[in-house]
PDB file of C-alpha atoms in Angstrom:
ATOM      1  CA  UNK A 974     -49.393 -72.550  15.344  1.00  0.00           C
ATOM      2  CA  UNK A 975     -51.443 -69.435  15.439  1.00  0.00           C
ATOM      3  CA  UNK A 976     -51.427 -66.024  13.323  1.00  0.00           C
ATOM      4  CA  UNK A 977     -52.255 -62.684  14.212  1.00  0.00           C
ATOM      5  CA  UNK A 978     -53.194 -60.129  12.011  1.00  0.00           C
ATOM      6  CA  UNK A 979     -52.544 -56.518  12.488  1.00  0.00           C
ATOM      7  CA  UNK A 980     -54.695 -53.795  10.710  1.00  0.00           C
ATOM      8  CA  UNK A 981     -53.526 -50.143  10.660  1.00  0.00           C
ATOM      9  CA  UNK A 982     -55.750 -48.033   9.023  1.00  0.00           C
ATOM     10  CA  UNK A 983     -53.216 -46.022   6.365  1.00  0.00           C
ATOM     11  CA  UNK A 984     -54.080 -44.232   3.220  1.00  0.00           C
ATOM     12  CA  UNK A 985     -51.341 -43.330   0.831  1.00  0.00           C
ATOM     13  CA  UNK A 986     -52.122 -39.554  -0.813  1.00  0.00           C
ATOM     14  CA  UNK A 987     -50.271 -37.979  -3.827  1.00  0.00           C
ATOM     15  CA  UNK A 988     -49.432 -34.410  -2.328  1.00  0.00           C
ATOM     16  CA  UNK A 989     -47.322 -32.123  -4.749  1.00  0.00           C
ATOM     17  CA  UNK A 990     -46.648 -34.814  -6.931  1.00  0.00           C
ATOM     18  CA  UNK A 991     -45.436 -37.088  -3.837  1.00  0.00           C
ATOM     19  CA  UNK A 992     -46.645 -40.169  -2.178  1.00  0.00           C
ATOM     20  CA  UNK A 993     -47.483 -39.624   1.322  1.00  0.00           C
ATOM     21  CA  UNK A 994     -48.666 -42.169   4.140  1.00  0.00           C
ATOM     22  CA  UNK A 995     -51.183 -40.824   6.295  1.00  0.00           C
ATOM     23  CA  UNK A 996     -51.885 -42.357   9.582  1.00  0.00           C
ATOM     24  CA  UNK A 997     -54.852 -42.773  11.345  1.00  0.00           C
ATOM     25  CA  UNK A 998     -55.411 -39.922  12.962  1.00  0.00           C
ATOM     26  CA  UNK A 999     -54.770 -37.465   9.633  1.00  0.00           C
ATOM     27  CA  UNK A1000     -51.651 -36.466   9.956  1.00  0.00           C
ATOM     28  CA  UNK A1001     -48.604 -38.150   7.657  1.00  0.00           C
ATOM     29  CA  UNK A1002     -46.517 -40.395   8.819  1.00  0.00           C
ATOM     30  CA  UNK A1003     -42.870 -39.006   8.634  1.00  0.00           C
ATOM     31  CA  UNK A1004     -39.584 -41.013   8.077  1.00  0.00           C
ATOM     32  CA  UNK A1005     -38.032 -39.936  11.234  1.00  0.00           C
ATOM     33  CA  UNK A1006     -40.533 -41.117  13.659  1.00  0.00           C
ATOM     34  CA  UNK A1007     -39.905 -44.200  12.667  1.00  0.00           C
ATOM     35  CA  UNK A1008     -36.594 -46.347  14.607  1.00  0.00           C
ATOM     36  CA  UNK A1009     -33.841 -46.332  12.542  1.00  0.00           C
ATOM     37  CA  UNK A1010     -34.787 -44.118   9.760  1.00  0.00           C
ATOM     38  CA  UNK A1011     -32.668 -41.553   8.944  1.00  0.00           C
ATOM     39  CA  UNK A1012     -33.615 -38.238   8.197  1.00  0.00           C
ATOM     40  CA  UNK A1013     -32.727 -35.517   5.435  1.00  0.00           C
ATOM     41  CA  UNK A1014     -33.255 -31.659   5.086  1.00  0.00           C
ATOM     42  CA  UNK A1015     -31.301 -32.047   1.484  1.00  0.00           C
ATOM     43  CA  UNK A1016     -33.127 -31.622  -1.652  1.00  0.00           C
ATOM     44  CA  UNK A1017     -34.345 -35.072  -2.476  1.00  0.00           C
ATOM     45  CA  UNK A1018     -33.476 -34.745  -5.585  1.00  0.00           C
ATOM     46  CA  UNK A1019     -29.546 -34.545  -4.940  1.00  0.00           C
ATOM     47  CA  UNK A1020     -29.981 -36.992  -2.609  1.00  0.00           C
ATOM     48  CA  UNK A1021     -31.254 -39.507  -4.559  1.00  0.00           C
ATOM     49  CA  UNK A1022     -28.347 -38.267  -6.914  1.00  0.00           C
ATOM     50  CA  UNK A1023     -25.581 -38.989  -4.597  1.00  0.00           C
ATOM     51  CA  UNK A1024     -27.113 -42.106  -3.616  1.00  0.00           C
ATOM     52  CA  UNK A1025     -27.337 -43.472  -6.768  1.00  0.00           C
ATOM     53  CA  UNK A1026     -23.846 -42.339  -7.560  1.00  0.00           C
ATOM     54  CA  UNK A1027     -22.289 -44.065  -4.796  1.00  0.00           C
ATOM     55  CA  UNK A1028     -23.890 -47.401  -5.502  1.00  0.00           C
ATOM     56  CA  UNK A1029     -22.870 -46.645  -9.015  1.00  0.00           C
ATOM     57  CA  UNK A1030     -19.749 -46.024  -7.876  1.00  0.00           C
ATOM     58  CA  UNK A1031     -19.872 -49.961  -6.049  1.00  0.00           C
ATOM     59  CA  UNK A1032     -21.197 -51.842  -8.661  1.00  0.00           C
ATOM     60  CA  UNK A1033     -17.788 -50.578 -10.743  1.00  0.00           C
ATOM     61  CA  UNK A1034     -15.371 -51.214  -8.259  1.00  0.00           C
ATOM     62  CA  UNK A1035     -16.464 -54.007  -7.331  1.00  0.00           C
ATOM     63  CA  UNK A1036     -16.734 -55.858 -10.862  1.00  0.00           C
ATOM     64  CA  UNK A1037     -20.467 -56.329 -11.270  1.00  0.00           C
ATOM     65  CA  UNK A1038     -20.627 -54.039 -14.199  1.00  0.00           C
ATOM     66  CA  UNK A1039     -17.357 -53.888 -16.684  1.00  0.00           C
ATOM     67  CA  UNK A1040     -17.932 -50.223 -17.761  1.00  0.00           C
ATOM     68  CA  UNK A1041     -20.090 -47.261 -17.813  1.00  0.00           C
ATOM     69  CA  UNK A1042     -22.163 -48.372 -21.181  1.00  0.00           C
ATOM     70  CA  UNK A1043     -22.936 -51.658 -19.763  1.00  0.00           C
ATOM     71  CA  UNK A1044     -24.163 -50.395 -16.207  1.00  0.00           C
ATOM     72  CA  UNK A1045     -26.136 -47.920 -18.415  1.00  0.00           C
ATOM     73  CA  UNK A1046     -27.700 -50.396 -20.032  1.00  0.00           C
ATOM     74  CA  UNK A1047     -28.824 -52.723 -17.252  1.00  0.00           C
ATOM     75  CA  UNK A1048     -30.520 -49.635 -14.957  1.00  0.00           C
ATOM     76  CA  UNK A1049     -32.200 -48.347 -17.976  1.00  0.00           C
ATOM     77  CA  UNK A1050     -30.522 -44.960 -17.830  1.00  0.00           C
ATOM     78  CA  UNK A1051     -28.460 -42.833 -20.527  1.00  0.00           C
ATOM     79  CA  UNK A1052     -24.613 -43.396 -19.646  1.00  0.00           C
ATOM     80  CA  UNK A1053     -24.205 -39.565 -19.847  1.00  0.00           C
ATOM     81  CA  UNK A1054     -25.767 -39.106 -16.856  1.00  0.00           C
ATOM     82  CA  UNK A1055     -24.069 -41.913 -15.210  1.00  0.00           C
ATOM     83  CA  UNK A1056     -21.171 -40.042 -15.947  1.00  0.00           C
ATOM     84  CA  UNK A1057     -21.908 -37.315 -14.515  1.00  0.00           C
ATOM     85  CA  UNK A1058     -23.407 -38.641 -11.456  1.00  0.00           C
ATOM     86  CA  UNK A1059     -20.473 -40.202 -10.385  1.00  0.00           C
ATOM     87  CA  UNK A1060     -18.487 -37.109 -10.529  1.00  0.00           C
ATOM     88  CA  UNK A1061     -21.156 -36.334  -7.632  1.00  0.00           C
ATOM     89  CA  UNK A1062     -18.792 -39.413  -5.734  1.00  0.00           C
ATOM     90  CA  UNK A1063     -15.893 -37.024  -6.036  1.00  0.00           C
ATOM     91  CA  UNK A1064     -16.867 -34.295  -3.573  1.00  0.00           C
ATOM     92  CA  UNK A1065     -15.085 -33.366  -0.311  1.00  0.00           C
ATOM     93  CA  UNK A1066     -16.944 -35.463   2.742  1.00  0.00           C
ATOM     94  CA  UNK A1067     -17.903 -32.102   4.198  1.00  0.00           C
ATOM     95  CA  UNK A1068     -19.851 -31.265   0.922  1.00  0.00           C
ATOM     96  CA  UNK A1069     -21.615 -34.439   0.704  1.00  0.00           C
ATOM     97  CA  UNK A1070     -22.605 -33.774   4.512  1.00  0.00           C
ATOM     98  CA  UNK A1071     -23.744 -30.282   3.260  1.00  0.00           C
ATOM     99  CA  UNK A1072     -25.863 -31.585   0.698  1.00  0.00           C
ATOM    100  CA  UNK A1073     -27.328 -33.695   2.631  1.00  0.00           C
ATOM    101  CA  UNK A1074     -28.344 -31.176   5.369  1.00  0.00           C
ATOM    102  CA  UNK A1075     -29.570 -29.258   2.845  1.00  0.00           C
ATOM    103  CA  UNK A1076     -27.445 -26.417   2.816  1.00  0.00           C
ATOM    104  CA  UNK A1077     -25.104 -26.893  -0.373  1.00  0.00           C
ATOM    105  CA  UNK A1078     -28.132 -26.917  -2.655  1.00  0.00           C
ATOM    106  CA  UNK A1079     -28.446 -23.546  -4.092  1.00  0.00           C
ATOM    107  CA  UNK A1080     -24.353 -23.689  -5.035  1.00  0.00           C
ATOM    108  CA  UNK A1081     -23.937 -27.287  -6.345  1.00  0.00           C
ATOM    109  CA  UNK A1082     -24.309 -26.253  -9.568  1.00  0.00           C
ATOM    110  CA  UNK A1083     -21.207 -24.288  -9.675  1.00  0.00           C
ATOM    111  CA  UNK A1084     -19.410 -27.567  -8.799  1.00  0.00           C
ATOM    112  CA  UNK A1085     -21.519 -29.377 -11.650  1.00  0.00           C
ATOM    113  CA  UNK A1086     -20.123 -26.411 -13.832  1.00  0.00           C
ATOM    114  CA  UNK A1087     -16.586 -27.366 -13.338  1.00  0.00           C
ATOM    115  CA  UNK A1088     -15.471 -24.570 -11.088  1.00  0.00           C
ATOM    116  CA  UNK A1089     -14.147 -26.429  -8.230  1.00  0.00           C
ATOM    117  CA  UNK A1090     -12.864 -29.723  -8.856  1.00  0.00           C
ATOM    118  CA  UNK A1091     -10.517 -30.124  -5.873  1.00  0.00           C
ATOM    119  CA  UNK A1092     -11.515 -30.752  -2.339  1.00  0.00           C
ATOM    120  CA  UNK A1093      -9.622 -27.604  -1.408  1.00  0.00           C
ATOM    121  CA  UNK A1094     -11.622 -25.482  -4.023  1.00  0.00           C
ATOM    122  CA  UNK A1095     -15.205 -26.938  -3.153  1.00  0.00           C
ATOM    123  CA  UNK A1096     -15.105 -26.242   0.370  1.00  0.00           C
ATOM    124  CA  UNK A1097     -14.535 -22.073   0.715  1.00  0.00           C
ATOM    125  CA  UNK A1098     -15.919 -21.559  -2.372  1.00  0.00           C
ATOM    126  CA  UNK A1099     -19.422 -23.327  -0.915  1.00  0.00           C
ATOM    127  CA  UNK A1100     -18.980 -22.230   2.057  1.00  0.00           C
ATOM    128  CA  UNK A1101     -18.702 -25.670   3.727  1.00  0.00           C
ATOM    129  CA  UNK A1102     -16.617 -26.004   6.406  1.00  0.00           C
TER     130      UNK A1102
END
């Protein structure tokens, strides 16, 4: 049995705080050039957010964790925000897909403000469709 080793000359760069993979010939490497990456225009932020909600979300329903405090506990982060981050699992569909296309951004916070809890609230009053 042989091996083959493959060398691809990469450099990984901090750029506005970020890690970034630059290829060979200088310019980065995005996720979407890639075969079966998906791609995002949201704010990564928010979707980190939602992701982590939803797997949140998983890991409760599905018995790993027995409550909020003790999922808390075992990812290291306050169970405040857990709270709140799973209210992020709540949204209409439509808003999730407009956060994630980057267009709910600027007028999530209204939602994280408690002024549209139903599906049929969050949609005109983001503007979603």
């Amino acid at each position: 049995m042989s091996s083959v080793t493959v060398m691809v000359p990469l450099t990984i760069r901090r750029r506005g705080g970020r890690k970034q993979i630059i290829g060979p010939d200088g310019a980065p490497v995005r996720a979407g050039e890639a075969e079966g990456v998906a791609v995002t225009r949201g704010d990564p932020a928010l979707v980190k957010a939602l992701a982590r909600a939803f797997r949140w979300r998983r890991m409760l329903e599905g018995g790993r964790y027995a409550s909020v405090r003790e999922l808390a506990k075992a990812e290291g982060v306050d169970r405040a925000y857990i709270g709140r981050a799973l209210n992020l699992t709540l949204l209409a569909p439509d808003l999730v897909e407009a956060i994630l296309d980057g267009k709910a951004a600027p007028l999530l916070q209204r939602l994280l403000d408690g002024e549209a809890s139903a599906w049929t609230e969050q949609c005109p009053t983001l503007g979603a469709r």
